[in-house]
Amino acid sequence: MILLIQYTLIFASVLILVALGGCYSEHSGVINLGLEGIMVMGALGGALAMKFLPIAIPGILMVLISALAAAVVGVAYSSLLAVASINYKADQTIVGTALNMLGTAAATVIVKAINTAANPDDVSSAVQYIEPRKKFVTNMGPFQFNWFMLITLILLIAAWFVLYRTRFGLRLMACGEHPQAAASVGINVFKMRWSGVLISGGLGGLGGICYILAGVSEWRFEYGVAGFGFLALAVMIFGQWKPTRIALAALMFGFFRALSNTYMGFGFLAALNLPSTIYNMLPYIISLIVLALTSKNSKAPKAEGIPYDKGMR
Amino acid sequence: MKESKLKSPGVQALTASLICIIAGLLVAFVVLLFINPSGAFGAIWAILKNFFNYSSANLRLRYFGNTLVKSVPLIMCALAVLFSYKVGLFNIGTSGQYCAGLCAALYAALKWHWGWLPCIIFAMLAGAALAAIVGVLKAYRNVNEVISGIMLNWICLYTTNTILSNVKDSASPYTLKIKDYAPQAVLPSLGLGRLFNNNQYVTIALPLAIIVAVAVYIIMDKTRFGYELKATGFNKNAAKYCGMAENKNIIMSLVISGMIAGMGAAFFYLTGYAQYEVTATSVPAMGFNGIAATFLGGLNPIGTIFSSFFIQHITDGGSKVDLSKFCSQTSDLISALIIYFCGFVLFIKIAMNKILAKREAKKIEGGNK
């Protein structure tokens, strides 16, 4: 039971981080379908930081530096989306998809190159972080607390505050609703959209490192992040682009994802004797059903997905 | 006179595609330079050469055949993506529909011992059924087709793994060899294999794929149905106003798209070239590469044939790089970069037209002086 809660919270943290990323980006008017790829690149940045940082440094520094590395790589990677879709008015769906493919391919190539350079016989695409991972978790009795749960909570509150209580957030949202109107009152739409995408990159990168730290101590990069970037987008839509609702939606999705890891521990579920693939499919099936029920009255930012053109009315 | 040629949309699309390829290769080259400066050029060259890496002419012909065999499903997936994209829908679920198709084809062949034709039809139906879910959700529930497509990809992957576990080899995670266990389902070669140094995998799938490409071109550009689909893609509300059944068009385009993807899976797995691995952790990449091929082909069904061959060519070439220096995923990197640059196609075309217009303006000015 405690294990279920623990997994629910950690998966929900991943989903909240990434969905908030999508939320910033879409409120500024750019659909970020590349979150999956951004997660992979962020995970790569964080994993490499963990690998190369001396193990002797204090835990808090390890956590902060790895998280920062993940966020920075995420921001840098998301600028590819920003350049293409904001400055060159590219189709956001194509560029997002390209970022997803590029993320997995580039991460695999880089990790394999690093592994092979260290040991010519090693052609695996895995990064190990058994020792560093211990610094991210503290045991509270049987419950394993992960520092990312706290980081997520802080960023969640920050997102609510920024979006609804600051000038920046309100301007950002104006750019997603009606960029021409925003521009007419002196807001720089390009700048706002750039910041939306870059923030989403940072959050996506954090989500990526959080994802690979969730359960295991090594990660094979060719696997990517198993559709979590898209699950996060489903969470965001279900959460109607509002941080608080996103958090609730993420908890629900996190619960079903956690169930697939821990259902063996429950007498009545194990007794049902369902094949494990059912539990693997569960988060995706639920998200489809939920989307079918909630998309009709979607409160999506009105101008999302449309490249900003000054001359358009 | 040269300028008027440059203005034709065909030439512009081709130029834009070539620019994308060159930009993709250049960036990949820079990435490889960072990893291992001495081998970077050799690696790119090996990828581009693919089957020319073999010294004997017979081997080259044989491996050329193999690349063609693998291009067939890619052409089909690219056509599937294209068909829905013309209607304004991004069918990223092509991979899942392809997966459903291979599941249906292999199960029907190995378990029920169906012939090849019923197997293909069954695969088409499976792909169409999966795509229909996306279509219905999009048309009636306004669900973003990209997200529902991805969700269905994962659902389909796990389902396929479970179903095909029933027809797998007991000693390995691969499905039974279709040549040994279901010879009736192997696609006939009709002597095509002999053209490629007796490559048994070159079958009627190759000409069939080209026929499908032509059919897609005719449907899209020469029939009322195609025009209605495209009109729905341009402006759903205007199409509705003109009396077109816009929801039906959305669903139909996805159903046909899924059908093509499923057919592509049958065209590949029924040659016996590859077996499906039931422990796969992601859907076959074919559908995603199809996206690359579609955009690289300038959203033209005939262009798709060539771009698919090119993408498959460099994907195969990826295994020819010096594996002690680079990994075979290098080619994935290149094709991902190419798709990224395909996002700039519109910009390239606008820029080209701007330059042309400027030149013309100068000419007129010069003439006036």
XYZ file of C-alpha atoms in Angstrom:
682
model
C 0.000 0.000 0.000
C 2.752 2.418 0.971
C 4.617 1.368 -2.138
C 1.570 2.226 -4.210
C 1.385 5.705 -2.655
C 5.085 6.187 -3.181
C 4.916 5.259 -6.859
C 1.750 7.284 -7.359
C 3.435 10.371 -5.934
C 6.607 9.993 -7.960
C 4.808 9.331 -11.246
C 2.400 12.152 -10.489
C 5.421 14.414 -9.914
C 6.755 13.559 -13.356
C 3.384 14.202 -14.951
C 2.844 17.458 -13.068
C 6.258 18.814 -14.049
C 5.864 17.964 -17.709
C 2.197 18.958 -17.890
C 3.026 22.327 -16.311
C 5.670 22.677 -18.993
C 3.056 22.038 -21.646
C 0.774 24.474 -19.841
C 3.246 27.389 -20.007
C 3.979 26.689 -23.634
C 0.351 26.371 -24.724
C -0.719 29.429 -22.763
C 1.827 31.361 -24.774
C 0.338 29.917 -27.956
C 2.768 27.178 -28.954
C 1.734 23.516 -28.856
C 4.700 21.634 -27.481
C 4.391 18.094 -28.834
C 8.117 17.685 -28.403
C 7.866 17.245 -24.630
C 8.694 13.564 -24.960
C 11.988 14.370 -26.682
C 12.689 17.203 -24.252
C 12.224 14.759 -21.369
C 14.754 12.379 -22.910
C 17.301 15.146 -23.393
C 16.729 16.479 -19.885
C 17.135 12.978 -18.510
C 20.376 12.704 -20.452
C 21.687 15.960 -18.994
C 20.762 14.933 -15.469
C 22.071 11.387 -15.806
C 25.406 12.578 -17.159
C 25.686 15.102 -14.345
C 25.098 12.297 -11.837
C 27.616 10.095 -13.594
C 30.415 12.641 -13.688
C 29.893 14.503 -10.408
C 32.188 13.232 -7.658
C 30.165 10.944 -5.449
C 31.611 12.547 -2.312
C 29.795 15.879 -2.692
C 26.899 16.561 -0.313
C 23.507 15.175 -1.253
C 21.796 18.518 -1.558
C 24.369 19.721 -4.091
C 24.030 16.508 -6.067
C 20.264 16.930 -6.260
C 20.432 20.589 -7.194
C 23.209 20.289 -9.769
C 21.632 17.273 -11.520
C 18.228 18.929 -11.566
C 19.770 22.122 -12.884
C 21.661 20.233 -15.571
C 18.449 18.517 -16.664
C 16.570 21.807 -16.785
C 19.335 23.592 -18.680
C 19.579 20.860 -21.295
C 15.793 20.902 -21.591
C 15.777 24.670 -22.106
C 18.539 24.471 -24.698
C 16.777 21.671 -26.561
C 13.406 23.396 -26.525
C 14.965 26.419 -28.211
C 14.980 24.273 -31.364
C 11.188 24.267 -31.198
C 11.080 27.972 -30.397
C 13.260 29.003 -33.327
C 11.343 26.897 -35.822
C 7.809 27.571 -34.685
C 8.045 31.179 -33.543
C 10.618 32.789 -35.814
C 10.200 30.623 -38.904
C 6.467 29.851 -38.498
C 7.027 26.130 -38.973
C 4.235 23.612 -38.446
C 4.379 22.960 -34.696
C 3.200 19.383 -35.029
C 5.993 18.417 -37.412
C 8.688 20.140 -35.413
C 7.427 18.602 -32.162
C 7.454 15.147 -33.710
C 10.933 15.742 -35.074
C 12.113 16.751 -31.599
C 10.754 13.492 -30.184
C 12.574 11.368 -32.732
C 15.689 13.482 -32.503
C 15.718 13.306 -28.696
C 15.837 9.537 -28.525
C 18.244 9.198 -31.459
C 20.629 11.900 -30.266
C 20.610 10.686 -26.655
C 21.347 7.120 -27.773
C 24.164 8.216 -30.065
C 25.715 10.407 -27.369
C 25.460 7.837 -24.575
C 26.836 5.061 -26.754
C 29.717 7.294 -27.793
C 30.517 8.071 -24.150
C 30.285 4.415 -23.152
C 32.444 3.287 -26.061
C 35.015 5.970 -25.377
C 35.337 4.780 -21.781
C 35.516 1.132 -22.750
C 35.781 0.073 -26.414
C 33.840 -3.150 -25.774
C 30.899 -1.366 -24.193
C 28.265 -0.643 -26.842
C 25.305 -0.356 -24.491
C 23.145 2.746 -24.359
C 22.732 2.634 -20.579
C 23.858 5.098 -17.949
C 24.212 3.796 -14.412
C 23.628 5.917 -11.337
C 23.206 3.530 -8.443
C 25.142 5.551 -5.856
C 24.022 9.059 -6.890
C 20.384 7.948 -6.940
C 20.561 7.269 -3.200
C 21.056 10.981 -2.624
C 17.698 11.749 -4.165
C 15.725 9.622 -1.766
C 15.362 9.449 1.985
C 13.609 6.619 3.735
C 10.844 7.624 6.112
C 10.008 4.278 7.560
C 8.803 2.145 4.666
C 8.063 5.225 2.558
C 10.821 6.333 0.236
C 10.684 10.097 -0.080
C 12.091 11.510 -3.288
C 13.255 15.128 -3.254
C 11.568 15.640 -6.576
C 8.198 15.375 -4.837
C 9.090 18.544 -2.924
C 10.542 20.277 -5.981
C 7.337 19.503 -7.872
C 5.156 20.907 -5.105
C 7.159 24.135 -5.062
C 7.037 24.484 -8.836
C 3.315 23.734 -8.855
C 2.581 26.545 -6.414
C 4.959 28.779 -8.335
C 3.140 28.006 -11.590
C -0.211 28.949 -10.111
C 1.248 32.165 -8.727
C 3.112 33.109 -11.902
C 0.221 32.439 -14.248
C -2.526 34.126 -12.273
C -0.816 36.649 -10.012
C 2.014 38.200 -11.996
C 2.124 40.580 -14.897
C 4.306 38.133 -16.829
C 1.834 35.256 -16.472
C -1.183 37.275 -17.516
C 0.675 38.657 -20.510
C 1.801 35.154 -21.423
C -1.777 33.930 -21.406
C -2.892 36.918 -23.473
C -0.445 35.847 -26.177
C -2.075 32.445 -26.302
C -5.582 33.819 -26.509
C -5.215 36.682 -28.950
C -1.624 37.582 -29.823
C -2.604 40.475 -32.103
C -4.582 42.093 -29.301
C -1.676 41.526 -26.931
C 0.702 43.107 -29.405
C -1.579 46.118 -29.804
C -1.061 47.012 -26.144
C 2.685 46.791 -26.444
C 3.425 43.201 -25.455
C 6.256 41.593 -27.399
C 4.558 38.385 -28.567
C 7.768 36.806 -29.855
C 9.487 37.325 -26.512
C 6.495 35.975 -24.584
C 6.234 32.882 -26.767
C 9.953 32.279 -26.487
C 9.744 32.412 -22.710
C 6.741 30.080 -22.714
C 8.557 27.478 -24.765
C 11.821 27.786 -22.822
C 10.060 27.426 -19.467
C 8.316 24.341 -20.800
C 11.697 23.007 -21.869
C 13.093 23.467 -18.374
C 10.124 21.775 -16.739
C 10.154 19.001 -19.341
C 13.833 18.371 -18.654
C 13.169 18.187 -14.906
C 10.340 15.763 -15.574
C 12.701 13.634 -17.625
C 15.319 13.252 -14.899
C 12.563 12.658 -12.361
C 11.142 9.902 -14.575
C 14.341 7.940 -14.907
C 14.996 8.270 -11.172
C 11.551 6.969 -10.312
C 12.288 3.327 -9.946
C 15.512 2.131 -11.451
C 19.206 2.780 -11.107
C 20.199 2.630 -14.735
C 18.558 3.848 -17.893
C 18.787 2.637 -21.451
C 18.255 5.681 -23.603
C 16.928 3.929 -26.688
C 13.754 3.212 -24.715
C 12.935 6.901 -24.423
C 10.325 7.746 -21.804
C 7.507 5.427 -22.919
C 4.971 8.013 -23.998
C 5.100 9.974 -20.735
C 5.419 13.251 -22.596
C 2.141 12.521 -24.339
C 0.498 11.263 -21.153
C 1.451 14.592 -19.651
C -0.273 16.378 -22.517
C -3.373 14.298 -21.847
C -3.115 15.309 -18.181
C -2.841 18.926 -19.234
C -5.952 18.739 -21.421
C -7.851 16.890 -18.700
C -6.670 19.554 -16.277
C -8.084 22.221 -18.621
C -4.751 24.073 -18.711
C -5.108 25.010 -15.008
C -2.277 24.141 -12.585
C -4.469 22.964 -9.706
C -6.591 20.715 -11.885
C -3.475 19.430 -13.600
C -2.168 18.333 -10.217
C -5.353 16.393 -9.479
C -5.388 14.828 -12.935
C -1.739 13.858 -12.579
C -2.429 12.146 -9.270
C -5.118 10.060 -10.919
C -2.925 9.082 -13.873
C 0.013 8.488 -11.561
C -2.146 6.122 -9.549
C -2.985 3.960 -12.558
C 0.615 3.973 -13.710
C 1.753 2.986 -10.219
C -0.787 0.192 -10.165
C 0.998 -1.544 -13.036
C 4.181 -1.631 -10.929
C 2.605 -2.773 -7.705
C -0.581 -4.714 -8.440
C 1.098 -7.978 -7.456
C 1.170 -6.726 -3.877
C -2.607 -6.618 -3.610
C -4.309 -9.900 -2.809
C -7.533 -9.194 -4.620
C -5.866 -7.814 -7.757
C -3.389 -10.649 -8.000
C -6.298 -13.066 -7.494
C -8.052 -11.647 -10.569
C -5.153 -13.134 -12.490
C -5.295 -10.598 -15.302
C -2.302 -10.564 -17.618
C 0.219 -7.881 -16.683
C -0.243 -6.228 -20.075
C -3.692 -5.074 -18.948
C -2.085 -3.034 -16.208
C 0.535 -1.749 -18.621
C -2.207 -0.539 -20.943
C -4.353 0.927 -18.173
C -2.933 4.481 -18.059
C -3.291 4.826 -21.812
C -6.825 3.404 -21.915
C -7.937 5.629 -19.044
C -6.457 8.681 -20.699
C -8.313 7.908 -23.936
C -11.604 7.577 -22.098
C -10.963 10.700 -20.070
C -10.046 12.666 -23.185
C -13.188 11.477 -24.926
C -15.228 12.765 -22.018
C -13.487 16.084 -21.490
C -12.242 17.351 -24.858
C -15.618 18.516 -26.121
C -15.703 21.611 -23.930
C -12.003 22.165 -23.966
C -10.750 25.470 -22.655
C -7.679 25.426 -24.824
C -5.918 28.734 -25.421
C -7.590 30.065 -28.545
C -4.521 30.925 -30.589
C -2.467 27.823 -29.802
C -0.836 26.183 -32.752
C -1.189 29.218 -34.997
C 2.079 30.945 -35.869
C 1.966 34.599 -34.893
C 1.704 36.877 -37.872
C 1.707 40.595 -37.165
C -0.372 41.425 -40.214
C -3.171 39.011 -39.404
C -6.335 40.261 -37.772
C 13.774 31.449 -68.807
C 15.485 29.720 -65.939
C 13.424 31.697 -63.478
C 10.087 30.504 -64.742
C 11.246 26.935 -64.136
C 12.267 27.775 -60.591
C 8.772 29.047 -59.965
C 7.021 25.766 -60.680
C 5.825 24.153 -57.458
C 7.373 20.799 -58.380
C 10.862 22.217 -58.769
C 10.464 24.253 -55.610
C 9.353 21.208 -53.617
C 12.299 19.210 -54.912
C 14.748 22.015 -54.103
C 13.292 22.381 -50.629
C 13.613 18.617 -50.017
C 17.200 18.614 -51.204
C 18.002 21.562 -48.934
C 16.460 19.645 -46.005
C 18.557 16.567 -46.779
C 21.769 18.555 -47.111
C 21.086 20.525 -43.927
C 20.290 17.279 -42.063
C 23.482 15.633 -43.280
C 25.583 18.686 -42.423
C 24.290 18.948 -38.862
C 24.685 15.206 -38.354
C 28.242 15.538 -39.661
C 28.970 18.235 -37.093
C 27.557 16.021 -34.324
C 29.755 13.135 -35.478
C 32.766 15.455 -35.602
C 32.281 16.126 -31.892
C 32.082 12.430 -31.111
C 34.965 11.222 -33.213
C 36.603 13.683 -35.612
C 38.638 11.130 -37.543
C 35.791 8.845 -38.531
C 32.993 11.335 -39.104
C 33.305 11.673 -42.842
C 33.737 7.929 -43.320
C 30.590 7.280 -41.313
C 28.403 9.669 -43.304
C 29.847 8.294 -46.520
C 29.175 4.694 -45.449
C 25.573 5.600 -44.592
C 25.041 7.266 -47.949
C 26.630 4.365 -49.825
C 24.578 1.641 -48.116
C 24.588 -1.322 -50.520
C 27.431 0.153 -52.568
C 29.620 -0.765 -49.610
C 29.697 -4.331 -50.965
C 32.420 -5.035 -53.461
C 30.753 -7.702 -55.597
C 28.102 -6.664 -58.089
C 25.867 -9.605 -57.210
C 25.887 -8.791 -53.520
C 25.161 -5.178 -54.300
C 22.154 -6.174 -56.363
C 20.941 -8.455 -53.617
C 21.208 -5.812 -50.927
C 19.634 -3.254 -53.230
C 16.716 -5.709 -53.329
C 16.651 -5.862 -49.530
C 16.518 -2.096 -49.272
C 13.632 -2.085 -51.742
C 11.802 -4.755 -49.714
C 12.071 -2.608 -46.617
C 11.120 0.534 -48.521
C 7.730 -0.976 -49.344
C 6.249 -0.712 -45.820
C 7.829 2.716 -45.498
C 6.168 3.896 -48.714
C 2.855 2.600 -47.388
C 3.270 4.265 -43.997
C 4.278 7.507 -45.667
C 1.196 7.322 -47.899
C -0.923 6.681 -44.800
C 0.463 9.774 -43.085
C 0.046 11.752 -46.295
C -3.553 10.737 -46.836
C -4.669 12.005 -43.458
C -2.402 15.057 -43.558
C -4.140 16.247 -46.732
C -7.316 16.316 -44.648
C -5.575 18.365 -42.005
C -5.073 15.447 -39.632
C -1.725 14.340 -38.337
C -1.986 10.561 -38.087
C 0.859 9.820 -35.705
C -0.996 6.596 -34.911
C 0.301 5.161 -38.197
C 2.823 3.162 -36.194
C 0.054 1.617 -34.147
C -2.051 0.876 -37.214
C 0.976 -0.707 -38.829
C 1.428 -2.760 -35.669
C -2.235 -3.836 -35.765
C -1.799 -4.807 -39.406
C 1.209 -6.984 -38.772
C -0.509 -8.567 -35.804
C -3.561 -9.464 -37.920
C -1.534 -10.673 -40.895
C 0.853 -12.836 -38.891
C -1.843 -14.303 -36.664
C -4.099 -15.155 -39.607
C -1.197 -16.688 -41.488
C 0.349 -18.692 -38.672
C -2.677 -19.672 -36.607
C -5.474 -19.944 -39.129
C -3.304 -20.744 -42.170
C -4.989 -18.233 -44.409
C -3.643 -17.485 -47.880
C -1.755 -14.279 -48.559
C -4.636 -12.315 -50.042
C -7.069 -12.803 -47.126
C -4.171 -12.034 -44.784
C -3.576 -8.701 -46.493
C -7.279 -7.837 -46.341
C -7.440 -8.792 -42.676
C -4.428 -6.587 -41.963
C -6.089 -3.693 -43.776
C -9.226 -4.131 -41.693
C -7.215 -4.204 -38.462
C -5.396 -0.995 -39.350
C -8.639 0.638 -40.428
C -10.436 -0.353 -37.226
C -7.733 1.180 -35.057
C -7.681 4.366 -37.111
C -11.480 4.543 -36.977
C -11.257 4.956 -33.188
C -9.036 7.997 -33.667
C -11.393 9.335 -36.322
C -14.552 8.936 -34.261
C -12.904 10.499 -31.210
C -11.733 13.420 -33.348
C -14.979 13.966 -35.212
C -17.466 13.582 -32.378
C -15.477 14.212 -29.197
C -12.892 16.743 -30.434
C -9.992 14.666 -29.090
C -6.613 15.767 -30.434
C -5.686 13.057 -32.945
C -2.005 13.176 -32.057
C -2.595 12.332 -28.424
C -5.233 9.666 -29.042
C -2.968 8.211 -31.744
C -0.062 7.911 -29.329
C -2.243 6.351 -26.634
C -3.546 3.791 -29.137
C 0.004 3.049 -30.249
C 0.863 1.873 -26.760
C -2.378 -0.029 -26.296
C -1.853 -1.724 -29.649
C 1.754 -2.580 -28.850
C 0.833 -4.443 -25.657
C -2.116 -6.153 -27.346
C 0.033 -7.264 -30.265
C 2.714 -8.624 -27.957
C 0.092 -10.645 -26.086
C -1.668 -11.985 -29.190
C 1.461 -12.881 -31.115
C 2.910 -14.696 -28.096
C 0.568 -17.501 -29.182
C 2.381 -17.993 -32.469
C 5.925 -17.422 -31.354
C 8.929 -19.647 -31.551
C 9.334 -21.556 -28.282
C 13.054 -20.829 -28.009
C 13.183 -17.152 -28.994
C 11.010 -14.046 -28.608
C 10.339 -14.025 -32.355
C 7.204 -15.171 -34.169
C 7.395 -18.403 -36.148
C 9.106 -18.255 -39.515
C 6.385 -17.736 -42.067
C 8.332 -19.605 -44.781
C 8.328 -22.822 -42.739
C 4.996 -22.664 -40.929
C 2.720 -20.825 -43.352
C 4.107 -21.098 -46.885
C 0.629 -20.433 -48.293
C 0.754 -16.900 -46.867
C 4.080 -15.908 -48.429
C 3.594 -13.235 -51.073
C 4.267 -14.550 -54.588
C 7.397 -13.243 -56.242
C 6.285 -13.611 -59.884
C 9.908 -13.784 -60.947
C 10.721 -10.358 -59.526
C 13.262 -11.873 -57.171
C 15.291 -13.127 -60.106
C 15.973 -9.534 -61.138
C 17.781 -8.998 -57.860
C 20.184 -11.912 -57.914
C 17.532 -14.365 -56.703
C 16.461 -12.295 -53.748
C 13.420 -14.268 -52.598
C 12.061 -11.352 -50.562
C 11.388 -9.133 -53.549
C 7.729 -9.851 -54.208
C 4.649 -8.356 -55.803
C 4.508 -6.062 -52.762
C 6.867 -3.694 -54.578
C 4.702 -3.029 -57.653
C 1.585 -3.071 -55.471
C 2.974 -0.300 -53.274
C 3.649 1.827 -56.342
C 0.110 1.150 -57.571
C -1.250 2.295 -54.201
C 0.826 5.471 -54.456
C -0.625 6.209 -57.871
C -4.111 5.397 -56.584
C -3.686 7.854 -53.707
C -2.562 10.485 -56.189
C -5.622 9.874 -58.391
C -8.063 9.859 -55.465
C -6.610 13.043 -54.024
C -6.245 15.052 -57.211
C -8.717 13.655 -59.705
C -11.874 12.647 -57.846
C -14.662 14.491 -56.148
C -14.129 12.450 -52.995
C -10.527 13.621 -52.791
C -11.475 17.230 -53.288
C -14.080 16.974 -50.573
C -11.482 15.518 -48.220
C -9.052 18.304 -48.996
C -11.742 20.936 -48.625
C -12.558 19.561 -45.184
C -8.877 19.840 -44.340
C -8.640 23.458 -45.453
C -11.689 24.649 -43.610
C -13.984 22.291 -41.775
C -16.725 24.852 -41.324
C -16.700 25.985 -44.940
C -16.924 22.342 -46.035
C -19.897 21.846 -43.758
C -21.514 24.984 -45.130
C -21.155 23.599 -48.643
C -23.042 20.507 -47.642
C -20.150 18.110 -47.160
C -20.401 15.619 -44.326
C -17.345 16.908 -42.507
C -17.388 14.344 -39.711
C -17.766 11.497 -42.169
C -14.849 12.872 -44.176
C -12.625 13.033 -41.105
C -13.403 9.449 -40.172
C -13.120 8.173 -43.745
C -9.725 9.754 -44.278
C -8.373 8.173 -41.110
C -9.915 4.800 -41.956
C -8.281 4.812 -45.385
C -5.038 5.992 -43.836
C -5.103 3.143 -41.322
C -5.977 0.715 -44.089
C -2.899 1.720 -46.063
C -0.704 1.377 -42.978
C -2.104 -2.090 -42.223
C -1.584 -3.146 -45.817
C 2.006 -1.960 -45.604
C 2.598 -4.201 -42.594
C 1.237 -7.205 -44.493
C 3.391 -6.308 -47.496
C 6.476 -6.514 -45.316
C 5.868 -9.330 -42.858
C 4.325 -11.682 -45.455
C 7.547 -11.627 -47.473
C 9.144 -13.531 -44.602
C 11.996 -11.023 -44.470
C 11.545 -10.325 -40.769
C 9.830 -11.822 -37.770
C 8.079 -9.806 -35.098
C 9.702 -9.716 -31.672
C 6.977 -10.161 -29.066
C 9.069 -8.548 -26.328
C 9.262 -5.274 -28.246
C 9.130 -2.233 -25.982
C 7.959 0.238 -28.582
C 5.841 0.171 -31.709
C 7.738 -0.390 -34.962
C 9.479 2.809 -35.999
C 8.116 2.419 -39.520
C 5.208 4.796 -38.901
C 7.447 7.494 -37.478
C 9.889 7.190 -40.354
C 6.844 7.429 -42.600
C 6.274 10.931 -41.243
C 9.798 11.826 -42.338
C 9.247 10.328 -45.775
C 5.930 12.138 -46.232
C 7.314 15.584 -45.591
C 10.555 14.922 -47.404
C 8.499 13.811 -50.402
C 6.941 17.250 -50.530
C 3.487 15.867 -49.594
C 3.227 14.283 -53.017
C 2.352 10.564 -53.339
C 4.846 10.010 -56.143
C 7.540 12.019 -54.364
C 6.874 9.794 -51.367
C 8.145 6.745 -53.247
C 11.540 8.342 -53.736
C 11.802 9.902 -50.298
C 10.851 6.577 -48.669
C 13.547 4.828 -50.601
C 16.045 7.466 -49.546
C 15.111 7.240 -45.852
C 15.287 3.445 -45.953
C 18.551 3.704 -47.830
C 20.218 5.740 -45.101
C 18.557 3.659 -42.359
C 20.109 0.533 -43.836
C 23.306 2.456 -44.320
C 23.332 3.111 -40.573
C 24.376 -0.487 -39.992
C 27.358 -0.019 -42.305
C 29.145 2.567 -40.143
C 32.239 1.601 -38.250
C 30.550 0.309 -35.105
C 33.689 0.729 -33.015
C 33.366 4.481 -33.494
C 29.657 5.191 -33.939
C 26.412 3.359 -33.376
C 23.850 2.389 -35.963
C 21.367 4.920 -34.528
C 23.386 7.590 -36.333
C 21.040 7.154 -39.286
C 18.012 7.726 -37.017
C 19.704 10.946 -35.981
C 20.036 11.999 -39.610
C 16.431 11.218 -40.494
C 15.187 13.004 -37.362
C 17.248 16.043 -38.335
C 15.813 15.916 -41.843
C 12.257 15.990 -40.493
C 13.193 18.881 -38.259
C 14.395 20.823 -41.271
C 11.266 19.830 -43.187
C 9.497 22.131 -40.736
C 11.256 24.984 -42.514
C 10.015 24.006 -45.980
C 7.325 26.657 -46.034
C 9.896 29.252 -45.042
C 12.317 28.072 -47.733
C 9.603 28.326 -50.379
C 8.617 31.826 -49.275
C 12.258 32.877 -49.269
C 12.757 31.414 -52.736
C 9.763 33.260 -54.111
C 10.965 36.476 -52.489
C 14.358 36.199 -54.136
C 12.721 35.442 -57.482
C 10.382 38.408 -57.154
C 13.302 40.692 -56.308
C 15.255 39.506 -59.307
C 12.320 40.077 -61.567
C 11.768 43.533 -60.131
C 15.413 44.362 -60.818
C 15.082 43.123 -64.368
C 12.074 45.295 -64.991
C 13.913 48.236 -63.480
C 16.891 47.494 -65.683
C 14.619 47.306 -68.707
C 13.115 50.692 -67.918
C 16.469 52.433 -67.706
